mmCIF file of C-alpha atoms in Angstrom:
data_model
loop_
_atom_site.group_PDB
_atom_site.id
_atom_site.type_symbol
_atom_site.label_atom_id
_atom_site.label_comp_id
_atom_site.label_asym_id
_atom_site.label_seq_id
_atom_site.Cartn_x
_atom_site.Cartn_y
_atom_site.Cartn_z
ATOM 1 C CA MET A 1 -212.875 -121.824 -69.424
ATOM 2 C CA ALA A 2 -213.081 -120.858 -65.660
ATOM 3 C CA GLN A 3 -215.145 -117.808 -64.735
ATOM 4 C CA ILE A 4 -213.051 -115.623 -62.518
ATOM 5 C CA LYS A 5 -213.754 -112.061 -61.741
ATOM 6 C CA GLY A 6 -211.365 -109.543 -60.034
ATOM 7 C CA ILE A 7 -208.192 -110.861 -61.591
ATOM 8 C CA LYS A 8 -206.231 -108.087 -63.446
ATOM 9 C CA ILE A 9 -204.044 -108.992 -66.603
ATOM 10 C CA MET A 10 -201.893 -106.552 -68.479
ATOM 11 C CA LEU A 11 -201.170 -107.241 -72.061
ATOM 12 C CA VAL A 12 -197.819 -105.807 -73.520
ATOM 13 C CA ASP A 13 -197.294 -106.147 -77.365
ATOM 14 C CA ASP A 14 -196.415 -103.762 -80.084
ATOM 15 C CA GLU A 15 -198.628 -105.460 -82.508
ATOM 16 C CA PRO A 16 -202.133 -103.628 -82.255
ATOM 17 C CA ASN A 17 -203.865 -106.873 -83.738
ATOM 18 C CA ILE A 18 -202.757 -109.167 -81.110
ATOM 19 C CA LEU A 19 -203.595 -106.847 -78.238
ATOM 20 C CA GLN A 20 -207.150 -106.318 -79.498
ATOM 21 C CA PHE A 21 -207.423 -110.111 -80.085
ATOM 22 C CA LEU A 22 -206.367 -111.047 -76.477
ATOM 23 C CA GLU A 23 -208.118 -108.182 -74.767
ATOM 24 C CA MET A 24 -211.301 -109.111 -76.345
ATOM 25 C CA GLY A 25 -210.906 -112.682 -75.381
ATOM 26 C CA LEU A 26 -209.692 -112.317 -71.716
ATOM 27 C CA VAL A 27 -212.485 -109.439 -70.952
ATOM 28 C CA GLY A 28 -214.988 -112.298 -72.335
ATOM 29 C CA GLU A 29 -213.441 -114.615 -69.711
ATOM 30 C CA GLY A 30 -214.295 -112.085 -67.075
ATOM 31 C CA PHE A 31 -210.601 -110.649 -66.426
ATOM 32 C CA GLU A 32 -209.920 -107.117 -66.036
ATOM 33 C CA VAL A 33 -207.619 -106.178 -68.676
ATOM 34 C CA GLN A 34 -205.207 -103.361 -69.505
ATOM 35 C CA THR A 35 -203.114 -102.980 -72.569
ATOM 36 C CA ALA A 36 -199.662 -101.306 -73.301
ATOM 37 C CA PRO A 37 -198.173 -100.983 -76.735
ATOM 38 C CA ASP A 38 -194.804 -100.769 -75.450
ATOM 39 C CA GLY A 39 -192.267 -101.540 -72.720
ATOM 40 C CA ILE A 40 -191.970 -98.108 -71.174
ATOM 41 C CA THR A 41 -195.684 -97.689 -71.128
ATOM 42 C CA ALA A 42 -196.090 -100.998 -69.553
ATOM 43 C CA VAL A 43 -193.947 -100.370 -66.523
ATOM 44 C CA THR A 44 -195.563 -96.983 -66.091
ATOM 45 C CA LEU A 45 -199.122 -98.429 -66.302
ATOM 46 C CA ALA A 46 -198.375 -101.313 -64.049
ATOM 47 C CA LYS A 47 -197.629 -99.191 -60.988
ATOM 48 C CA GLN A 48 -201.339 -97.686 -61.188
ATOM 49 C CA PHE A 49 -203.073 -100.814 -62.496
ATOM 50 C CA GLN A 50 -201.161 -103.344 -60.379
ATOM 51 C CA PRO A 51 -201.905 -106.248 -62.497
ATOM 52 C CA HIS A 52 -201.851 -109.995 -61.112
ATOM 53 C CA ILE A 53 -200.575 -111.428 -64.378
ATOM 54 C CA VAL A 54 -198.477 -109.830 -67.215
ATOM 55 C CA ILE A 55 -198.773 -111.315 -70.879
ATOM 56 C CA LEU A 56 -195.259 -109.838 -72.283
ATOM 57 C CA ASP A 57 -193.902 -109.994 -75.745
ATOM 58 C CA VAL A 58 -190.134 -110.434 -76.195
ATOM 59 C CA MET A 59 -189.372 -108.324 -79.206
ATOM 60 C CA MET A 60 -190.561 -104.984 -78.929
ATOM 61 C CA PRO A 61 -188.703 -101.577 -79.992
ATOM 62 C CA GLY A 62 -187.215 -99.524 -77.279
ATOM 63 C CA MET A 63 -187.547 -101.328 -74.024
ATOM 64 C CA ASP A 64 -187.835 -104.903 -74.793
ATOM 65 C CA GLY A 65 -189.633 -107.758 -72.835
ATOM 66 C CA PHE A 66 -186.449 -108.761 -70.847
ATOM 67 C CA GLU A 67 -186.012 -105.395 -69.539
ATOM 68 C CA VAL A 68 -189.830 -104.958 -68.561
ATOM 69 C CA CYS A 69 -189.669 -108.337 -66.905
ATOM 70 C CA ARG A 70 -186.612 -107.354 -64.855
ATOM 71 C CA LEU A 71 -188.132 -104.146 -63.618
ATOM 72 C CA LEU A 72 -191.551 -105.532 -62.855
ATOM 73 C CA LYS A 73 -190.384 -108.342 -60.788
ATOM 74 C CA LYS A 74 -188.232 -105.905 -58.926
ATOM 75 C CA THR A 75 -191.246 -103.653 -57.868
ATOM 76 C CA GLU A 76 -194.419 -105.606 -58.318
ATOM 77 C CA ASN A 77 -195.886 -108.920 -57.160
ATOM 78 C CA VAL A 78 -196.957 -110.170 -60.439
ATOM 79 C CA ALA A 79 -196.670 -113.332 -62.638
ATOM 80 C CA ILE A 80 -195.252 -112.819 -65.893
ATOM 81 C CA ILE A 81 -195.830 -115.160 -69.023
ATOM 82 C CA MET A 82 -193.642 -114.219 -71.915
ATOM 83 C CA LEU A 83 -194.592 -114.395 -75.465
ATOM 84 C CA THR A 84 -191.479 -116.066 -77.504
ATOM 85 C CA ALA A 85 -190.549 -116.720 -81.116
ATOM 86 C CA LYS A 86 -190.809 -120.484 -82.243
ATOM 87 C CA ASP A 87 -187.541 -122.333 -81.402
ATOM 88 C CA GLU A 88 -185.851 -119.385 -79.488
ATOM 89 C CA VAL A 89 -184.736 -121.438 -76.551
ATOM 90 C CA ASP A 90 -182.171 -118.849 -75.522
ATOM 91 C CA ASP A 91 -184.964 -116.197 -75.028
ATOM 92 C CA ARG A 92 -187.044 -118.624 -72.882
ATOM 93 C CA VAL A 93 -183.968 -119.420 -70.547
ATOM 94 C CA LYS A 94 -183.149 -115.687 -70.343
ATOM 95 C CA GLY A 95 -186.652 -114.705 -69.617
ATOM 96 C CA LEU A 96 -187.024 -117.637 -66.772
ATOM 97 C CA THR A 97 -183.672 -116.341 -65.536
ATOM 98 C CA LEU A 98 -184.931 -112.904 -65.140
ATOM 99 C CA GLY A 99 -187.989 -114.076 -63.138
ATOM 100 C CA ALA A 100 -190.605 -114.919 -65.808
ATOM 101 C CA ASP A 101 -192.954 -117.545 -64.696
ATOM 102 C CA ASP A 102 -193.909 -119.160 -67.859
ATOM 103 C CA TYR A 103 -193.808 -118.710 -71.615
ATOM 104 C CA VAL A 104 -195.851 -119.352 -74.569
ATOM 105 C CA VAL A 105 -194.444 -119.983 -78.042
ATOM 106 C CA LYS A 106 -195.918 -118.009 -80.963
ATOM 107 C CA PRO A 107 -198.107 -118.748 -82.628
ATOM 108 C CA PHE A 108 -200.293 -120.015 -79.852
ATOM 109 C CA SER A 109 -203.821 -121.005 -79.254
ATOM 110 C CA PHE A 110 -205.917 -118.698 -77.102
ATOM 111 C CA GLU A 111 -207.020 -121.915 -75.207
ATOM 112 C CA GLU A 112 -203.267 -122.682 -74.290
ATOM 113 C CA LEU A 113 -202.759 -119.119 -73.096
ATOM 114 C CA LEU A 114 -205.776 -119.252 -70.740
ATOM 115 C CA ALA A 115 -204.616 -122.685 -69.481
ATOM 116 C CA ARG A 116 -201.311 -121.197 -68.441
ATOM 117 C CA ILE A 117 -202.995 -118.309 -67.095
ATOM 118 C CA HIS A 118 -205.141 -120.166 -64.995
ATOM 119 C CA ALA A 119 -201.843 -122.317 -63.954
ATOM 120 C CA ARG A 120 -200.245 -119.258 -62.741
ATOM 121 C CA ILE A 121 -203.386 -117.936 -60.913
ATOM 122 C CA ARG A 122 -203.640 -121.574 -59.033
ATOM 123 C CA ASN A 123 -199.835 -121.207 -58.215
ATOM 124 C CA GLN A 124 -199.357 -117.867 -57.344
ATOM 125 C CA PHE A 125 -202.661 -116.314 -56.204
ATOM 126 C CA PRO A 126 -204.556 -119.366 -54.923
ATOM 127 C CA ASN A 127 -206.652 -117.130 -52.677
ATOM 128 C CA LEU A 128 -208.121 -115.554 -55.568
ATOM 129 C CA LEU A 129 -209.586 -118.565 -56.938
ATOM 130 C CA GLY A 130 -212.422 -119.314 -54.679
ATOM 131 C CA GLU A 131 -215.082 -121.214 -56.880
ATOM 132 C CA VAL A 132 -213.910 -121.693 -60.351
ATOM 133 C CA LEU A 133 -216.101 -123.002 -63.299
ATOM 134 C CA ILE A 134 -214.426 -124.845 -65.929
ATOM 135 C CA GLY A 135 -216.949 -126.572 -68.575
ATOM 136 C CA PRO A 136 -218.588 -129.201 -66.745
ATOM 137 C CA PHE A 137 -216.366 -128.760 -63.658
ATOM 138 C CA ARG A 138 -216.856 -126.609 -60.451
ATOM 139 C CA ILE A 139 -213.647 -126.312 -58.346
ATOM 140 C CA ASP A 140 -214.155 -124.946 -54.790
ATOM 141 C CA ASP A 141 -210.392 -124.680 -53.614
ATOM 142 C CA ARG A 142 -211.599 -123.452 -50.112
ATOM 143 C CA ARG A 143 -213.614 -126.484 -49.561
ATOM 144 C CA LYS A 144 -211.283 -128.834 -51.376
ATOM 145 C CA GLU A 145 -214.133 -129.861 -53.584
ATOM 146 C CA ILE A 146 -214.636 -130.493 -57.250
ATOM 147 C CA ALA A 147 -218.060 -131.240 -58.722
ATOM 148 C CA TYR A 148 -218.526 -132.838 -62.266
ATOM 149 C CA GLN A 149 -221.847 -132.095 -63.828
ATOM 150 C CA GLU A 150 -223.200 -130.797 -60.637
ATOM 151 C CA ARG A 151 -222.216 -134.087 -58.894
ATOM 152 C CA VAL A 152 -219.760 -133.532 -56.150
ATOM 153 C CA LEU A 153 -216.933 -136.318 -56.355
ATOM 154 C CA GLU A 154 -215.612 -137.981 -53.402
ATOM 155 C CA LEU A 155 -211.992 -137.414 -53.707
ATOM 156 C CA SER A 156 -208.832 -138.154 -51.547
ATOM 157 C CA PRO A 157 -206.507 -135.141 -50.902
ATOM 158 C CA THR A 158 -204.179 -136.376 -53.706
ATOM 159 C CA GLU A 159 -207.124 -137.207 -56.158
ATOM 160 C CA TYR A 160 -208.375 -133.678 -55.494
ATOM 161 C CA GLU A 161 -204.937 -132.052 -56.330
ATOM 162 C CA LEU A 162 -204.317 -134.255 -59.434
ATOM 163 C CA LEU A 163 -207.895 -133.483 -60.830
ATOM 164 C CA LYS A 164 -207.565 -129.807 -60.197
ATOM 165 C CA PHE A 165 -204.188 -129.512 -61.681
ATOM 166 C CA MET A 166 -205.509 -131.517 -64.853
ATOM 167 C CA VAL A 167 -208.814 -129.361 -65.012
ATOM 168 C CA ILE A 168 -207.039 -126.017 -64.682
ATOM 169 C CA ASN A 169 -204.574 -127.178 -67.363
ATOM 170 C CA HIS A 170 -207.375 -128.650 -69.605
ATOM 171 C CA GLY A 171 -206.465 -128.896 -73.101
ATOM 172 C CA LEU A 172 -202.644 -129.254 -72.540
ATOM 173 C CA VAL A 173 -200.899 -132.715 -72.677
ATOM 174 C CA LEU A 174 -199.449 -133.618 -69.215
ATOM 175 C CA SER A 175 -196.848 -135.975 -69.178
ATOM 176 C CA LYS A 176 -196.385 -138.322 -66.308
ATOM 177 C CA SER A 177 -193.296 -136.487 -65.110
ATOM 178 C CA VAL A 178 -195.079 -133.205 -65.038
ATOM 179 C CA ILE A 179 -197.970 -134.501 -63.024
ATOM 180 C CA LEU A 180 -195.460 -136.222 -60.535
ATOM 181 C CA ASP A 181 -193.533 -132.957 -60.192
ATOM 182 C CA LYS A 182 -196.583 -130.616 -59.849
ATOM 183 C CA VAL A 183 -198.942 -133.076 -57.699
ATOM 184 C CA TRP A 184 -196.449 -135.376 -55.719
ATOM 185 C CA GLY A 185 -193.365 -132.797 -55.779
ATOM 186 C CA TYR A 186 -190.065 -133.082 -57.222
ATOM 187 C CA ASP A 187 -188.570 -135.140 -54.495
ATOM 188 C CA PHE A 188 -191.065 -137.913 -54.779
ATOM 189 C CA GLY A 189 -189.258 -141.213 -54.857
ATOM 190 C CA GLY A 190 -191.945 -143.611 -56.233
ATOM 191 C CA GLU A 191 -192.756 -145.160 -59.464
ATOM 192 C CA GLU A 192 -194.279 -143.133 -62.412
ATOM 193 C CA ASN A 193 -196.967 -145.978 -62.497
ATOM 194 C CA ILE A 194 -198.730 -144.341 -59.566
ATOM 195 C CA VAL A 195 -200.167 -141.836 -62.088
ATOM 196 C CA GLU A 196 -201.942 -144.434 -63.811
ATOM 197 C CA VAL A 197 -203.493 -145.531 -60.685
ATOM 198 C CA TYR A 198 -204.802 -142.536 -59.846
ATOM 199 C CA ILE A 199 -205.979 -141.684 -63.202
ATOM 200 C CA ARG A 200 -207.811 -144.881 -63.135
ATOM 201 C CA SER A 201 -209.421 -143.952 -60.044
ATOM 202 C CA LEU A 202 -210.518 -140.703 -61.262
ATOM 203 C CA ARG A 203 -211.910 -142.348 -64.308
ATOM 204 C CA ASP A 204 -214.143 -144.368 -62.246
ATOM 205 C CA LYS A 205 -215.235 -141.699 -60.111
ATOM 206 C CA LEU A 206 -216.109 -139.354 -63.109
ATOM 207 C CA ARG A 207 -217.919 -142.349 -64.761
ATOM 208 C CA ASP A 208 -215.585 -141.874 -67.796
ATOM 209 C CA LYS A 209 -215.720 -145.348 -68.943
ATOM 210 C CA GLU A 210 -214.877 -144.425 -72.619
ATOM 211 C CA HIS A 211 -211.825 -141.987 -71.547
ATOM 212 C CA ARG A 212 -213.729 -139.170 -73.117
ATOM 213 C CA VAL A 213 -213.021 -136.641 -70.112
ATOM 214 C CA ILE A 214 -209.482 -137.852 -69.152
ATOM 215 C CA ARG A 215 -207.758 -138.856 -72.632
ATOM 216 C CA THR A 216 -204.750 -140.733 -72.776
ATOM 217 C CA LEU A 217 -202.013 -139.866 -75.524
ATOM 218 C CA ARG A 218 -199.759 -142.823 -75.948
ATOM 219 C CA GLY A 219 -196.258 -141.906 -75.236
ATOM 220 C CA ALA A 220 -196.945 -138.403 -74.285
ATOM 221 C CA GLY A 221 -199.283 -138.138 -71.241
ATOM 222 C CA TYR A 222 -202.925 -137.146 -70.360
ATOM 223 C CA ARG A 223 -205.289 -134.589 -71.311
ATOM 224 C CA VAL A 224 -208.431 -133.427 -69.875
ATOM 225 C CA ASP A 225 -211.251 -132.372 -72.201
ATOM 226 C CA ALA A 226 -213.516 -129.864 -70.241
ATOM 227 C CA THR A 227 -216.294 -129.334 -73.102
#
């Protein structure tokens, strides 16, 4: 996963096992981590710790995740990823309405959470990225340069944005519509087939003849494997 230092993450959950597991994993990735066992503690600590990202459980006794989200968004420049129960669509809608930036459905994989964290950093704190290492990829956002296996790729601006988006979100299946929205913009009026054209070009430049780096999942989209 990406090696990023200087980025602060706060974990808020009333389950000690989840806090310990996530803290160990995120510290191992180079993040500075603060934990909070409840909402009231989280709001107090956030003023001192000033996190860039908060991983926030919805269901907690006392002050729930929704109220914590509302208060933090009111006073802090922070990205919030909410942890919601499976199939609780109302929770996700309410969280997003209150200002949450993303959500992860329990149970989730650590790799999925990492991918969403890096997506938040890219979208909300791009100045913190600098040079990011993700598996065999090196992304230098200041130079707008991507290297694969130490070989700098010759990319057009759109190819750069597309590959960066897919690598930052590696392990996740990205549909054509999501790619169009995030790379070309929601008001793009062209055809979805343009994604296939650019994917084909990226595979050529990655020398990915067997599609092991950028995989196609029929009917679902594309996934980058950064191993």
